[in-house]
Amino acid sequence: MGKRVALVLAGCGVFDGSEIHEASAALVHLSRGGAEVKIFAPNIEQRDVVNHLKGSPAEEKRNVLVESARLARGNIQDLAELKASEFDAVIFPGGFGVAKNLCSWAVDGKNCTVNEHVNSTLQAFHSAKKPIGLCCISPVLAAKVFPGCEVTVGQDKNVDGRFPDAETASAIAELGCKHICKNVNESHVDKVNKIVTTCAFMCKAPLHEIFDGIGTMVQEVLKLA
């Protein structure tokens, strides 16, 4: 029997929701690993809506659960209904929606607050010693909720211009966590906390390398499960 994995989304689209390629990559690797997946998202209003063609704010309102349903092909549930006891692991793809909708990192940095259902989900899996997978910017959720944990968002310096958001690593360290430098095709496993992270689009890299890196994260999560 395959592992039961919950996938938590933050909307649809890199600038105001979940990064579509990351969500898709996670789902493909989970499928290949024989996992049974259910998708969740919080039933809340997005912090903002971005016109992805122009890269500018749009004067409209959207709901995180409704937008996430686009990625889930309609098969999705309210995050408030997620029960950790029914799953072996949980995975959070990245995208600015994580930093805007699942927490306030985009506005408040290390002083951010985490959505109550996101926080309770992370705490429930952690308390049950079940693995948590995070990619791109989503490792900041673990850094905020679990002081002392180990995560990666890639590199802590903008190596060859490929890591423009390298300062995120410093903010993670300021939260009392340990940042582990990794390449885009690698992931880091915090064995004590069962947290697996990979940088994905925090690195400017070819799509197949990002896909492979997410694959290593998914594989490690399934191993721990």
PDB file of C-alpha atoms in Angstrom:
ATOM      1  CA  MET A   1       0.000   0.000   0.000  1.00  0.00           C
ATOM      2  CA  GLY A   2       1.344   3.423  -0.962  1.00  0.00           C
ATOM      3  CA  LYS A   3       2.070   6.160   1.524  1.00  0.00           C
ATOM      4  CA  ARG A   4      -0.720   8.634   2.217  1.00  0.00           C
ATOM      5  CA  VAL A   5       0.504  12.180   1.602  1.00  0.00           C
ATOM      6  CA  ALA A   6      -1.242  15.519   2.074  1.00  0.00           C
ATOM      7  CA  LEU A   7      -0.194  18.308  -0.314  1.00  0.00           C
ATOM      8  CA  VAL A   8      -0.917  21.856   0.861  1.00  0.00           C
ATOM      9  CA  LEU A   9      -1.359  24.618  -1.728  1.00  0.00           C
ATOM     10  CA  ALA A  10      -1.414  28.414  -1.408  1.00  0.00           C
ATOM     11  CA  GLY A  11      -3.296  29.483  -4.524  1.00  0.00           C
ATOM     12  CA  CYS A  12      -2.437  29.213  -8.207  1.00  0.00           C
ATOM     13  CA  GLY A  13       0.464  31.144  -9.734  1.00  0.00           C
ATOM     14  CA  VAL A  14       3.978  31.988  -8.622  1.00  0.00           C
ATOM     15  CA  PHE A  15       3.436  35.649  -7.684  1.00  0.00           C
ATOM     16  CA  ASP A  16       0.354  35.288  -5.489  1.00  0.00           C
ATOM     17  CA  GLY A  17      -0.166  31.544  -4.995  1.00  0.00           C
ATOM     18  CA  SER A  18       1.562  28.192  -5.338  1.00  0.00           C
ATOM     19  CA  GLU A  19       4.306  27.846  -7.958  1.00  0.00           C
ATOM     20  CA  ILE A  20       2.618  25.687 -10.585  1.00  0.00           C
ATOM     21  CA  HIS A  21       5.713  23.800 -11.768  1.00  0.00           C
ATOM     22  CA  GLU A  22       6.664  22.946  -8.182  1.00  0.00           C
ATOM     23  CA  ALA A  23       3.187  21.688  -7.338  1.00  0.00           C
ATOM     24  CA  SER A  24       3.085  19.646 -10.526  1.00  0.00           C
ATOM     25  CA  ALA A  25       6.584  18.236  -9.969  1.00  0.00           C
ATOM     26  CA  ALA A  26       5.693  17.172  -6.432  1.00  0.00           C
ATOM     27  CA  LEU A  27       2.543  15.452  -7.686  1.00  0.00           C
ATOM     28  CA  VAL A  28       4.417  13.653 -10.480  1.00  0.00           C
ATOM     29  CA  HIS A  29       7.117  12.384  -8.121  1.00  0.00           C
ATOM     30  CA  LEU A  30       4.511  11.334  -5.552  1.00  0.00           C
ATOM     31  CA  SER A  31       2.625   9.452  -8.260  1.00  0.00           C
ATOM     32  CA  ARG A  32       5.830   7.743  -9.377  1.00  0.00           C
ATOM     33  CA  GLY A  33       6.514   6.815  -5.756  1.00  0.00           C
ATOM     34  CA  GLY A  34       3.123   5.115  -5.478  1.00  0.00           C
ATOM     35  CA  ALA A  35       1.743   7.605  -2.952  1.00  0.00           C
ATOM     36  CA  GLU A  36      -1.934   8.258  -2.366  1.00  0.00           C
ATOM     37  CA  VAL A  37      -2.313  12.048  -2.411  1.00  0.00           C
ATOM     38  CA  LYS A  38      -5.005  14.389  -1.150  1.00  0.00           C
ATOM     39  CA  ILE A  39      -4.757  18.127  -1.724  1.00  0.00           C
ATOM     40  CA  PHE A  40      -5.664  20.893   0.719  1.00  0.00           C
ATOM     41  CA  ALA A  41      -5.609  24.687   0.922  1.00  0.00           C
ATOM     42  CA  PRO A  42      -6.845  27.224   3.472  1.00  0.00           C
ATOM     43  CA  ASN A  43     -10.262  28.724   2.765  1.00  0.00           C
ATOM     44  CA  ILE A  44      -9.108  32.343   3.048  1.00  0.00           C
ATOM     45  CA  GLU A  45      -8.826  35.420   0.869  1.00  0.00           C
ATOM     46  CA  GLN A  46      -5.492  35.935  -0.893  1.00  0.00           C
ATOM     47  CA  ARG A  47      -3.321  38.747   0.428  1.00  0.00           C
ATOM     48  CA  ASP A  48      -3.239  40.166  -3.083  1.00  0.00           C
ATOM     49  CA  VAL A  49      -3.834  39.241  -6.720  1.00  0.00           C
ATOM     50  CA  VAL A  50      -1.096  39.723  -9.309  1.00  0.00           C
ATOM     51  CA  ASN A  51      -1.521  40.051 -13.063  1.00  0.00           C
ATOM     52  CA  HIS A  52       1.070  37.466 -14.094  1.00  0.00           C
ATOM     53  CA  LEU A  53       1.363  38.901 -17.614  1.00  0.00           C
ATOM     54  CA  LYS A  54       2.221  42.403 -16.431  1.00  0.00           C
ATOM     55  CA  GLY A  55       3.689  41.518 -13.026  1.00  0.00           C
ATOM     56  CA  SER A  56       1.528  44.186 -11.435  1.00  0.00           C
ATOM     57  CA  PRO A  57      -1.242  44.134  -8.808  1.00  0.00           C
ATOM     58  CA  ALA A  58      -4.772  43.452 -10.012  1.00  0.00           C
ATOM     59  CA  GLU A  59      -7.732  45.184  -8.422  1.00  0.00           C
ATOM     60  CA  GLU A  60      -9.684  42.081  -7.530  1.00  0.00           C
ATOM     61  CA  LYS A  61     -10.073  39.549  -4.749  1.00  0.00           C
ATOM     62  CA  ARG A  62      -9.556  35.800  -4.951  1.00  0.00           C
ATOM     63  CA  ASN A  63      -9.882  32.895  -2.545  1.00  0.00           C
ATOM     64  CA  VAL A  64      -6.895  30.628  -1.846  1.00  0.00           C
ATOM     65  CA  LEU A  65      -8.947  27.419  -1.771  1.00  0.00           C
ATOM     66  CA  VAL A  66     -10.839  28.288  -4.962  1.00  0.00           C
ATOM     67  CA  GLU A  67      -7.655  29.200  -6.832  1.00  0.00           C
ATOM     68  CA  SER A  68      -5.824  26.110  -5.557  1.00  0.00           C
ATOM     69  CA  ALA A  69      -8.658  23.999  -6.932  1.00  0.00           C
ATOM     70  CA  ARG A  70      -7.354  24.877 -10.418  1.00  0.00           C
ATOM     71  CA  LEU A  71      -4.160  22.942  -9.675  1.00  0.00           C
ATOM     72  CA  ALA A  72      -6.030  20.145  -7.934  1.00  0.00           C
ATOM     73  CA  ARG A  73      -8.395  19.722 -10.898  1.00  0.00           C
ATOM     74  CA  GLY A  74     -11.199  20.438  -8.454  1.00  0.00           C
ATOM     75  CA  ASN A  75     -10.313  17.587  -6.101  1.00  0.00           C
ATOM     76  CA  ILE A  76      -9.375  19.569  -3.002  1.00  0.00           C
ATOM     77  CA  GLN A  77     -10.421  20.111   0.609  1.00  0.00           C
ATOM     78  CA  ASP A  78     -10.313  22.940   3.109  1.00  0.00           C
ATOM     79  CA  LEU A  79      -7.074  22.760   5.113  1.00  0.00           C
ATOM     80  CA  ALA A  80      -9.160  22.998   8.286  1.00  0.00           C
ATOM     81  CA  GLU A  81     -10.367  19.459   7.514  1.00  0.00           C
ATOM     82  CA  LEU A  82      -6.893  17.909   7.301  1.00  0.00           C
ATOM     83  CA  LYS A  83      -6.283  15.290   9.994  1.00  0.00           C
ATOM     84  CA  ALA A  84      -2.643  14.285  10.432  1.00  0.00           C
ATOM     85  CA  SER A  85      -3.775  10.896  11.746  1.00  0.00           C
ATOM     86  CA  GLU A  86      -5.044  10.038   8.244  1.00  0.00           C
ATOM     87  CA  PHE A  87      -1.695  10.685   6.512  1.00  0.00           C
ATOM     88  CA  ASP A  88       1.904   9.512   6.600  1.00  0.00           C
ATOM     89  CA  ALA A  89       3.446  12.829   5.471  1.00  0.00           C
ATOM     90  CA  VAL A  90       2.699  16.378   4.334  1.00  0.00           C
ATOM     91  CA  ILE A  91       4.317  18.432   1.556  1.00  0.00           C
ATOM     92  CA  PHE A  92       4.219  22.174   0.868  1.00  0.00           C
ATOM     93  CA  PRO A  93       5.228  23.427  -2.611  1.00  0.00           C
ATOM     94  CA  GLY A  94       6.553  26.990  -2.809  1.00  0.00           C
ATOM     95  CA  GLY A  95       5.521  30.184  -4.580  1.00  0.00           C
ATOM     96  CA  PHE A  96       4.920  33.679  -3.205  1.00  0.00           C
ATOM     97  CA  GLY A  97       1.513  32.511  -1.997  1.00  0.00           C
ATOM     98  CA  VAL A  98       3.314  30.650   0.789  1.00  0.00           C
ATOM     99  CA  ALA A  99       4.894  33.920   1.937  1.00  0.00           C
ATOM    100  CA  LYS A 100       1.676  35.903   1.427  1.00  0.00           C
ATOM    101  CA  ASN A 101      -1.210  33.557   2.207  1.00  0.00           C
ATOM    102  CA  LEU A 102       0.158  30.749   4.376  1.00  0.00           C
ATOM    103  CA  CYS A 103       2.184  33.238   6.409  1.00  0.00           C
ATOM    104  CA  SER A 104       3.139  36.919   6.273  1.00  0.00           C
ATOM    105  CA  TRP A 105       6.839  36.424   5.417  1.00  0.00           C
ATOM    106  CA  ALA A 106       6.521  38.561   2.261  1.00  0.00           C
ATOM    107  CA  VAL A 107       5.612  41.559   4.433  1.00  0.00           C
ATOM    108  CA  ASP A 108       7.123  40.811   7.847  1.00  0.00           C
ATOM    109  CA  GLY A 109      10.118  38.560   7.134  1.00  0.00           C
ATOM    110  CA  LYS A 110      11.321  36.672  10.197  1.00  0.00           C
ATOM    111  CA  ASN A 111       8.710  38.490  12.303  1.00  0.00           C
ATOM    112  CA  CYS A 112       5.912  36.897  10.296  1.00  0.00           C
ATOM    113  CA  THR A 113       2.828  35.167  11.599  1.00  0.00           C
ATOM    114  CA  VAL A 114       1.729  31.762  10.289  1.00  0.00           C
ATOM    115  CA  ASN A 115      -1.862  30.977   9.310  1.00  0.00           C
ATOM    116  CA  GLU A 116      -3.536  29.095  12.182  1.00  0.00           C
ATOM    117  CA  HIS A 117      -4.430  26.017  10.106  1.00  0.00           C
ATOM    118  CA  VAL A 118      -0.974  25.889   8.536  1.00  0.00           C
ATOM    119  CA  ASN A 119       0.592  26.114  11.981  1.00  0.00           C
ATOM    120  CA  SER A 120      -1.661  23.447  13.476  1.00  0.00           C
ATOM    121  CA  THR A 121      -0.998  21.151  10.480  1.00  0.00           C
ATOM    122  CA  LEU A 122       2.761  21.481  10.855  1.00  0.00           C
ATOM    123  CA  GLN A 123       2.557  20.961  14.613  1.00  0.00           C
ATOM    124  CA  ALA A 124       0.345  17.891  14.231  1.00  0.00           C
ATOM    125  CA  PHE A 125       2.668  16.129  11.776  1.00  0.00           C
ATOM    126  CA  HIS A 126       5.737  17.078  13.796  1.00  0.00           C
ATOM    127  CA  SER A 127       4.210  15.842  17.065  1.00  0.00           C
ATOM    128  CA  ALA A 128       3.293  12.554  15.384  1.00  0.00           C
ATOM    129  CA  LYS A 129       6.882  12.250  14.097  1.00  0.00           C
ATOM    130  CA  LYS A 130       5.638  12.212  10.515  1.00  0.00           C
ATOM    131  CA  PRO A 131       7.785  13.789   7.768  1.00  0.00           C
ATOM    132  CA  ILE A 132       7.260  17.289   6.410  1.00  0.00           C
ATOM    133  CA  GLY A 133       8.490  18.208   2.917  1.00  0.00           C
ATOM    134  CA  LEU A 134       8.959  21.828   1.850  1.00  0.00           C
ATOM    135  CA  CYS A 135      10.444  23.477  -1.229  1.00  0.00           C
ATOM    136  CA  CYS A 136      11.373  26.948  -2.491  1.00  0.00           C
ATOM    137  CA  ILE A 137      10.282  29.592   0.076  1.00  0.00           C
ATOM    138  CA  SER A 138       8.117  27.186   2.123  1.00  0.00           C
ATOM    139  CA  PRO A 139      11.015  26.085   4.392  1.00  0.00           C
ATOM    140  CA  VAL A 140      10.535  29.433   6.176  1.00  0.00           C
ATOM    141  CA  LEU A 141       7.328  27.933   7.612  1.00  0.00           C
ATOM    142  CA  ALA A 142       9.371  25.271   9.390  1.00  0.00           C
ATOM    143  CA  ALA A 143      11.972  27.834  10.454  1.00  0.00           C
ATOM    144  CA  LYS A 144       9.251  29.940  12.060  1.00  0.00           C
ATOM    145  CA  VAL A 145       7.302  27.093  13.676  1.00  0.00           C
ATOM    146  CA  PHE A 146      10.201  24.850  14.753  1.00  0.00           C
ATOM    147  CA  PRO A 147      13.127  26.890  16.169  1.00  0.00           C
ATOM    148  CA  GLY A 148      16.364  24.950  15.948  1.00  0.00           C
ATOM    149  CA  CYS A 149      15.410  22.910  12.897  1.00  0.00           C
ATOM    150  CA  GLU A 150      17.607  22.527   9.798  1.00  0.00           C
ATOM    151  CA  VAL A 151      16.417  23.635   6.356  1.00  0.00           C
ATOM    152  CA  THR A 152      17.755  24.744   3.001  1.00  0.00           C
ATOM    153  CA  VAL A 153      16.630  27.443   0.596  1.00  0.00           C
ATOM    154  CA  GLY A 154      19.722  26.850  -1.558  1.00  0.00           C
ATOM    155  CA  GLN A 155      22.761  29.001  -0.839  1.00  0.00           C
ATOM    156  CA  ASP A 156      23.464  31.768   1.672  1.00  0.00           C
ATOM    157  CA  LYS A 157      25.335  33.813  -0.956  1.00  0.00           C
ATOM    158  CA  ASN A 158      24.246  34.813  -4.459  1.00  0.00           C
ATOM    159  CA  VAL A 159      26.603  32.367  -6.148  1.00  0.00           C
ATOM    160  CA  ASP A 160      27.063  33.270  -9.844  1.00  0.00           C
ATOM    161  CA  GLY A 161      23.872  35.326  -9.670  1.00  0.00           C
ATOM    162  CA  ARG A 162      21.838  32.139  -9.350  1.00  0.00           C
ATOM    163  CA  PHE A 163      20.531  32.767  -5.816  1.00  0.00           C
ATOM    164  CA  PRO A 164      19.042  36.302  -5.779  1.00  0.00           C
ATOM    165  CA  ASP A 165      17.117  35.584  -2.562  1.00  0.00           C
ATOM    166  CA  ALA A 166      20.130  34.301  -0.624  1.00  0.00           C
ATOM    167  CA  GLU A 167      19.386  36.699   2.241  1.00  0.00           C
ATOM    168  CA  THR A 168      16.516  34.399   3.198  1.00  0.00           C
ATOM    169  CA  ALA A 169      19.143  32.039   4.599  1.00  0.00           C
ATOM    170  CA  SER A 170      20.310  34.776   6.998  1.00  0.00           C
ATOM    171  CA  ALA A 171      16.754  35.416   8.189  1.00  0.00           C
ATOM    172  CA  ILE A 172      16.336  31.690   8.827  1.00  0.00           C
ATOM    173  CA  ALA A 173      19.529  31.712  10.914  1.00  0.00           C
ATOM    174  CA  GLU A 174      18.219  34.704  12.877  1.00  0.00           C
ATOM    175  CA  LEU A 175      15.216  32.588  13.836  1.00  0.00           C
ATOM    176  CA  GLY A 176      17.593  30.180  15.562  1.00  0.00           C
ATOM    177  CA  CYS A 177      17.559  27.590  12.812  1.00  0.00           C
ATOM    178  CA  LYS A 178      20.442  26.139  10.829  1.00  0.00           C
ATOM    179  CA  HIS A 179      20.575  26.822   7.118  1.00  0.00           C
ATOM    180  CA  ILE A 180      22.287  24.101   5.085  1.00  0.00           C
ATOM    181  CA  CYS A 181      23.669  25.132   1.694  1.00  0.00           C
ATOM    182  CA  LYS A 182      22.555  22.800  -1.089  1.00  0.00           C
ATOM    183  CA  ASN A 183      22.490  22.803  -4.869  1.00  0.00           C
ATOM    184  CA  VAL A 184      19.214  22.925  -6.768  1.00  0.00           C
ATOM    185  CA  ASN A 185      19.238  19.198  -7.518  1.00  0.00           C
ATOM    186  CA  GLU A 186      19.712  18.280  -3.855  1.00  0.00           C
ATOM    187  CA  SER A 187      17.596  18.280  -0.719  1.00  0.00           C
ATOM    188  CA  HIS A 188      18.431  18.383   2.973  1.00  0.00           C
ATOM    189  CA  VAL A 189      17.042  15.984   5.556  1.00  0.00           C
ATOM    190  CA  ASP A 190      16.719  17.141   9.159  1.00  0.00           C
ATOM    191  CA  LYS A 191      16.566  13.654  10.630  1.00  0.00           C
ATOM    192  CA  VAL A 192      15.715  14.822  14.140  1.00  0.00           C
ATOM    193  CA  ASN A 193      12.655  16.795  13.065  1.00  0.00           C
ATOM    194  CA  LYS A 194      11.880  14.745   9.921  1.00  0.00           C
ATOM    195  CA  ILE A 195      11.872  17.886   7.792  1.00  0.00           C
ATOM    196  CA  VAL A 196      13.002  17.609   4.160  1.00  0.00           C
ATOM    197  CA  THR A 197      13.707  20.760   2.141  1.00  0.00           C
ATOM    198  CA  THR A 198      14.929  21.726  -1.330  1.00  0.00           C
ATOM    199  CA  CYS A 199      15.416  25.147  -2.922  1.00  0.00           C
ATOM    200  CA  ALA A 200      13.566  24.710  -6.251  1.00  0.00           C
ATOM    201  CA  PHE A 201      12.942  28.154  -7.815  1.00  0.00           C
ATOM    202  CA  MET A 202      14.962  29.921  -5.121  1.00  0.00           C
ATOM    203  CA  CYS A 203      17.714  29.045  -7.605  1.00  0.00           C
ATOM    204  CA  LYS A 204      17.826  30.272 -11.199  1.00  0.00           C
ATOM    205  CA  ALA A 205      18.254  26.912 -12.895  1.00  0.00           C
ATOM    206  CA  PRO A 206      16.881  24.884 -15.803  1.00  0.00           C
ATOM    207  CA  LEU A 207      13.434  23.485 -15.124  1.00  0.00           C
ATOM    208  CA  HIS A 208      14.599  19.866 -15.257  1.00  0.00           C
ATOM    209  CA  GLU A 209      17.130  20.510 -12.463  1.00  0.00           C
ATOM    210  CA  ILE A 210      14.399  22.026 -10.293  1.00  0.00           C
ATOM    211  CA  PHE A 211      12.176  19.036 -11.118  1.00  0.00           C
ATOM    212  CA  ASP A 212      14.963  16.640 -10.102  1.00  0.00           C
ATOM    213  CA  GLY A 213      15.599  18.492  -6.840  1.00  0.00           C
ATOM    214  CA  ILE A 214      11.936  18.269  -5.902  1.00  0.00           C
ATOM    215  CA  GLY A 215      12.183  14.575  -6.744  1.00  0.00           C
ATOM    216  CA  THR A 216      14.906  14.076  -4.154  1.00  0.00           C
ATOM    217  CA  MET A 217      12.749  15.842  -1.569  1.00  0.00           C
ATOM    218  CA  VAL A 218       9.741  13.660  -2.344  1.00  0.00           C
ATOM    219  CA  GLN A 219      11.843  10.486  -2.269  1.00  0.00           C
ATOM    220  CA  GLU A 220      13.298  11.362   1.134  1.00  0.00           C
ATOM    221  CA  VAL A 221       9.848  12.193   2.510  1.00  0.00           C
ATOM    222  CA  LEU A 222       8.516   8.824   1.343  1.00  0.00           C
ATOM    223  CA  LYS A 223      11.504   7.046   2.868  1.00  0.00           C
ATOM    224  CA  LEU A 224      10.898   8.717   6.228  1.00  0.00           C
ATOM    225  CA  ALA A 225       7.195   7.883   6.016  1.00  0.00           C
TER     226      ALA A 225
END
